Short mmCIF file of C-alpha atoms and ligand atoms in Angstrom, two decimals:
data_model
loop_
_atom_site.label_atom_id
_atom_site.label_comp_id
_atom_site.label_asym_id
_atom_site.label_seq_id
_atom_site.Cartn_x
_atom_site.Cartn_y
_atom_site.Cartn_z
CA MET A 1 -70.27 -92.72 1.51
CA PHE A 2 -73.70 -91.49 0.20
CA ASN A 3 -76.32 -89.70 2.32
CA ILE A 4 -79.64 -89.16 0.75
CA VAL A 5 -82.57 -87.28 2.39
CA VAL A 6 -85.92 -88.52 1.09
CA PHE A 7 -88.10 -85.49 1.38
CA GLY A 8 -91.96 -84.94 1.05
CA ALA A 9 -95.31 -84.61 2.53
CA PRO A 10 -96.74 -87.54 4.54
CA GLY A 11 -98.21 -89.93 1.91
CA SER A 12 -95.71 -88.79 -0.75
CA GLY A 13 -94.18 -92.31 -1.06
CA LYS A 14 -90.91 -91.75 1.01
CA GLY A 15 -91.09 -95.08 2.54
CA THR A 16 -91.83 -96.91 -0.76
CA GLN A 17 -89.19 -95.01 -2.61
CA SER A 18 -86.50 -95.52 0.26
CA LEU A 19 -86.95 -99.26 -0.10
CA LYS A 20 -86.01 -99.17 -3.68
CA LEU A 21 -83.04 -96.70 -2.93
CA ILE A 22 -81.62 -99.34 -0.62
CA ASP A 23 -81.60 -101.95 -3.17
CA ARG A 24 -79.96 -99.64 -5.73
CA TYR A 25 -77.27 -98.09 -3.53
CA GLY A 26 -77.01 -100.61 -0.61
CA VAL A 27 -77.02 -97.93 2.12
CA HIS A 28 -78.52 -98.02 5.56
CA HIS A 29 -82.20 -96.80 5.96
CA ILE A 30 -83.42 -94.84 8.93
CA SER A 31 -87.08 -94.09 8.92
CA THR A 32 -87.78 -91.82 12.05
CA GLY A 33 -91.58 -92.68 11.69
CA GLU A 34 -90.80 -96.41 11.88
CA VAL A 35 -88.41 -96.09 14.88
CA LEU A 36 -91.15 -94.07 16.78
CA ARG A 37 -93.65 -96.74 15.74
CA GLN A 38 -91.40 -99.51 17.01
CA HIS A 39 -91.12 -97.78 20.38
CA ILE A 40 -94.95 -97.33 20.45
CA LYS A 41 -95.20 -101.05 19.83
CA ASN A 42 -92.84 -102.07 22.49
CA ASP A 43 -94.58 -99.50 25.01
CA THR A 44 -91.32 -97.89 25.86
CA ASP A 45 -91.08 -94.53 27.75
CA LEU A 46 -90.19 -92.80 24.37
CA GLY A 47 -93.09 -94.65 22.80
CA LYS A 48 -95.56 -93.21 25.38
CA ILE A 49 -94.42 -89.66 24.55
CA ALA A 50 -94.21 -90.25 20.86
CA SER A 51 -97.69 -91.54 20.58
CA GLU A 52 -99.24 -88.17 22.24
CA TYR A 53 -97.62 -86.39 19.49
CA ILE A 54 -98.30 -88.83 16.63
CA SER A 55 -102.00 -89.41 17.34
CA LYS A 56 -102.54 -85.62 17.08
CA GLY A 57 -100.79 -85.28 13.71
CA HIS A 58 -97.92 -83.00 15.58
CA LEU A 59 -94.20 -83.29 15.18
CA ILE A 60 -91.99 -84.84 17.98
CA PRO A 61 -89.99 -81.82 19.59
CA ASP A 62 -86.99 -81.02 17.77
CA GLU A 63 -84.56 -81.55 20.62
CA LEU A 64 -85.82 -84.97 21.40
CA MET A 65 -86.08 -86.01 17.74
CA ILE A 66 -82.35 -84.93 16.97
CA HIS A 67 -81.16 -87.02 20.05
CA ILE A 68 -83.10 -90.06 18.69
CA LEU A 69 -81.57 -89.62 15.27
CA SER A 70 -78.09 -89.21 16.64
CA ASP A 71 -78.50 -92.37 18.67
CA GLU A 72 -79.71 -94.30 15.50
CA LEU A 73 -76.55 -93.07 13.78
CA ASP A 74 -74.28 -94.22 16.60
CA SER A 75 -75.82 -97.42 17.19
CA ASN A 76 -75.76 -98.59 13.53
CA PRO A 77 -72.28 -99.28 12.42
CA ALA A 78 -73.55 -99.61 8.73
CA ALA A 79 -74.64 -95.93 8.80
CA ALA A 80 -70.91 -94.82 8.69
CA GLU A 81 -71.21 -96.09 4.96
CA GLY A 82 -74.33 -93.94 4.14
CA VAL A 83 -77.84 -93.52 5.00
CA ILE A 84 -81.15 -92.86 3.43
CA PHE A 85 -82.90 -90.45 5.83
CA ASP A 86 -86.56 -91.14 5.35
CA GLY A 87 -88.86 -88.50 7.49
CA PHE A 88 -85.87 -86.65 8.99
CA PRO A 89 -85.32 -83.71 8.73
CA ARG A 90 -88.75 -82.15 9.13
CA THR A 91 -87.82 -78.66 10.46
CA ILE A 92 -85.11 -76.31 9.73
CA PRO A 93 -83.46 -76.75 13.11
CA GLN A 94 -83.50 -80.60 12.42
CA ALA A 95 -81.88 -79.88 8.95
CA VAL A 96 -79.19 -77.69 10.61
CA ALA A 97 -78.52 -80.47 13.33
CA LEU A 98 -78.42 -83.13 10.66
CA ASN A 99 -75.67 -81.14 8.63
CA GLU A 100 -73.69 -80.77 12.03
CA MET A 101 -74.00 -84.35 12.81
CA LEU A 102 -72.74 -85.54 9.46
CA VAL A 103 -69.84 -82.92 9.47
CA LYS A 104 -68.76 -84.54 12.84
CA ARG A 105 -68.62 -88.00 11.20
CA GLY A 106 -66.60 -86.42 8.06
CA ALA A 107 -69.60 -86.59 5.75
CA LYS A 108 -72.45 -84.38 4.33
CA VAL A 109 -75.83 -84.59 2.84
CA ASP A 110 -75.17 -85.68 -0.72
CA ALA A 111 -78.65 -85.15 -2.28
CA VAL A 112 -82.26 -84.57 -1.46
CA VAL A 113 -84.95 -86.18 -3.22
CA GLY A 114 -88.13 -84.13 -3.06
CA LEU A 115 -91.49 -86.17 -3.84
CA GLU A 116 -93.85 -83.52 -4.93
CA VAL A 117 -97.59 -84.57 -4.79
CA GLU A 118 -100.80 -82.56 -4.70
CA ASP A 119 -102.77 -82.44 -1.35
CA GLU A 120 -105.69 -84.26 -2.63
CA GLU A 121 -103.80 -87.17 -3.83
CA LEU A 122 -101.90 -87.40 -0.54
CA ILE A 123 -105.15 -87.51 1.29
CA GLU A 124 -106.60 -90.30 -0.88
CA ARG A 125 -103.38 -92.39 -0.45
CA MET A 126 -103.34 -92.04 3.29
CA LEU A 127 -107.01 -92.81 3.69
CA ASN A 128 -106.29 -96.00 1.54
CA ARG A 129 -102.97 -96.79 3.58
CA GLY A 130 -105.08 -96.54 6.78
CA ARG A 131 -107.65 -98.95 5.44
CA GLU A 132 -105.05 -101.33 4.17
CA THR A 133 -102.64 -101.40 6.87
CA GLY A 134 -104.58 -100.01 9.94
CA ARG A 135 -101.95 -97.27 10.57
CA ALA A 136 -103.43 -95.51 13.36
CA ASP A 137 -102.77 -91.80 12.38
CA ASP A 138 -104.07 -92.35 8.89
CA ASN A 139 -107.46 -90.92 9.64
CA ILE A 140 -108.87 -87.88 8.14
CA GLU A 141 -108.53 -85.75 11.40
CA THR A 142 -104.90 -86.74 11.95
CA ILE A 143 -104.06 -86.38 8.28
CA THR A 144 -105.52 -82.98 8.02
CA ASN A 145 -103.16 -81.89 10.83
CA ARG A 146 -100.13 -83.81 9.37
CA LEU A 147 -100.74 -81.74 6.14
CA LYS A 148 -100.87 -78.52 7.93
CA VAL A 149 -97.69 -79.24 9.91
CA TYR A 150 -96.16 -80.17 6.71
CA HIS A 151 -96.86 -76.91 4.86
CA THR A 152 -95.94 -74.64 7.90
CA GLN A 153 -92.95 -76.41 9.32
CA THR A 154 -91.55 -79.02 6.86
CA GLN A 155 -92.16 -77.39 3.60
CA PRO A 156 -89.71 -74.30 4.23
CA LEU A 157 -86.92 -77.00 3.90
CA ARG A 158 -87.41 -77.26 0.23
CA ASP A 159 -85.91 -73.67 -0.07
CA PHE A 160 -83.35 -74.53 2.48
CA TYR A 161 -81.94 -77.42 0.35
CA ILE A 162 -82.34 -75.54 -2.96
CA LYS A 163 -80.07 -72.96 -1.62
CA GLU A 164 -77.71 -75.55 -0.68
CA GLY A 165 -77.89 -76.72 -4.23
CA LYS A 166 -78.92 -80.28 -3.06
CA TYR A 167 -82.64 -80.48 -3.92
CA HIS A 168 -83.90 -82.81 -6.76
CA ALA A 169 -87.67 -82.09 -7.57
CA ILE A 170 -89.24 -85.41 -8.45
CA PRO A 171 -93.04 -85.36 -9.59
CA GLY A 172 -94.46 -88.04 -7.01
CA SER A 173 -97.66 -89.08 -9.01
CA GLY A 174 -97.57 -92.04 -11.23
CA SER A 175 -96.33 -95.74 -11.11
CA VAL A 176 -93.74 -96.46 -8.31
CA ASP A 177 -91.25 -97.76 -10.87
CA HIS A 178 -91.49 -94.70 -13.20
CA ILE A 179 -91.01 -92.21 -10.10
CA PHE A 180 -88.03 -94.26 -9.04
CA SER A 181 -86.62 -94.12 -12.63
CA LEU A 182 -86.68 -90.37 -12.24
CA ILE A 183 -85.03 -90.60 -8.96
CA SER A 184 -82.21 -92.85 -10.25
CA GLU A 185 -81.57 -90.45 -13.33
CA ALA A 186 -81.01 -87.53 -10.68
CA LEU A 187 -78.82 -89.70 -8.31
CA ASP A 188 -76.82 -92.07 -10.45
CA PRO A 189 -74.44 -89.24 -11.69
CA LEU A 190 -73.75 -88.18 -8.19
CA LYS A 191 -72.59 -91.75 -6.89
CA GLN A 192 -69.26 -92.49 -8.16
P1 AMP B 1 -93.86 -90.85 9.23
O1 AMP B 1 -93.83 -92.26 9.24
O2 AMP B 1 -92.51 -90.31 8.63
O3 AMP B 1 -95.03 -90.15 8.30
O4 AMP B 1 -93.89 -90.22 10.58
C1 AMP B 1 -95.20 -90.41 11.50
C2 AMP B 1 -95.21 -89.44 12.55
O5 AMP B 1 -93.98 -89.63 13.36
C3 AMP B 1 -95.31 -88.01 12.10
O6 AMP B 1 -96.26 -87.44 11.85
C4 AMP B 1 -94.66 -87.38 13.47
O7 AMP B 1 -95.54 -87.19 14.31
C5 AMP B 1 -93.49 -88.34 13.81
N1 AMP B 1 -92.25 -88.08 13.24
C6 AMP B 1 -91.45 -88.71 12.30
N2 AMP B 1 -90.32 -88.18 11.98
C7 AMP B 1 -90.47 -87.03 12.62
C8 AMP B 1 -89.38 -85.95 12.67
N3 AMP B 1 -88.29 -85.95 11.95
N4 AMP B 1 -89.59 -84.86 13.46
C9 AMP B 1 -90.80 -84.89 14.26
N5 AMP B 1 -91.74 -85.82 14.29
C10 AMP B 1 -91.46 -86.84 13.30
#
């Protein structure tokens, strides 16, 4: 069992690197952003609530988000073998809840991959992604809010995981393959 948190600002490459991690380690992938976007696409009750927050660049409230994550773990048998958590946790209460959820399942967070990228590059990447994919929250107003929220609510998790001895800082600029080679160097020794 190998549980990895892929951590970083919006636009830092969490989704891209998570896909490569799935290939390498064969574990289940949970992207909370994707789960929410799927609900919005299917126009579910949760999707209606989520789109209010996402369109403003705000975080979905912790209690709701923790509930969604717990459901994802319960409804995917493959999650028992290990998970790449992409976009969760984003707050200290979510990180505490994740530790508790995993302990209950006889597991733990094994490693946190922190993709570190400067804000100017993040903005440029998200504007490009918005142009290429039409992703609704990749517009300058929402991006500005998402970065503000990241720095105030999510970045404190870096220290949380450094204190737990789990944080691996990865420079997130450069080619996708080079960044992935840095991630592999950090994680391979942890995977028996
Ligand atoms: P992402 O695709 O990870 O960038 O997530 C897109 C949006 O979904 C975020 O800007 C938040 O509004 C929402 N979201 C995703 N994951 C979480 C989370 N763990 N906690 C709160 N909101 C989240």
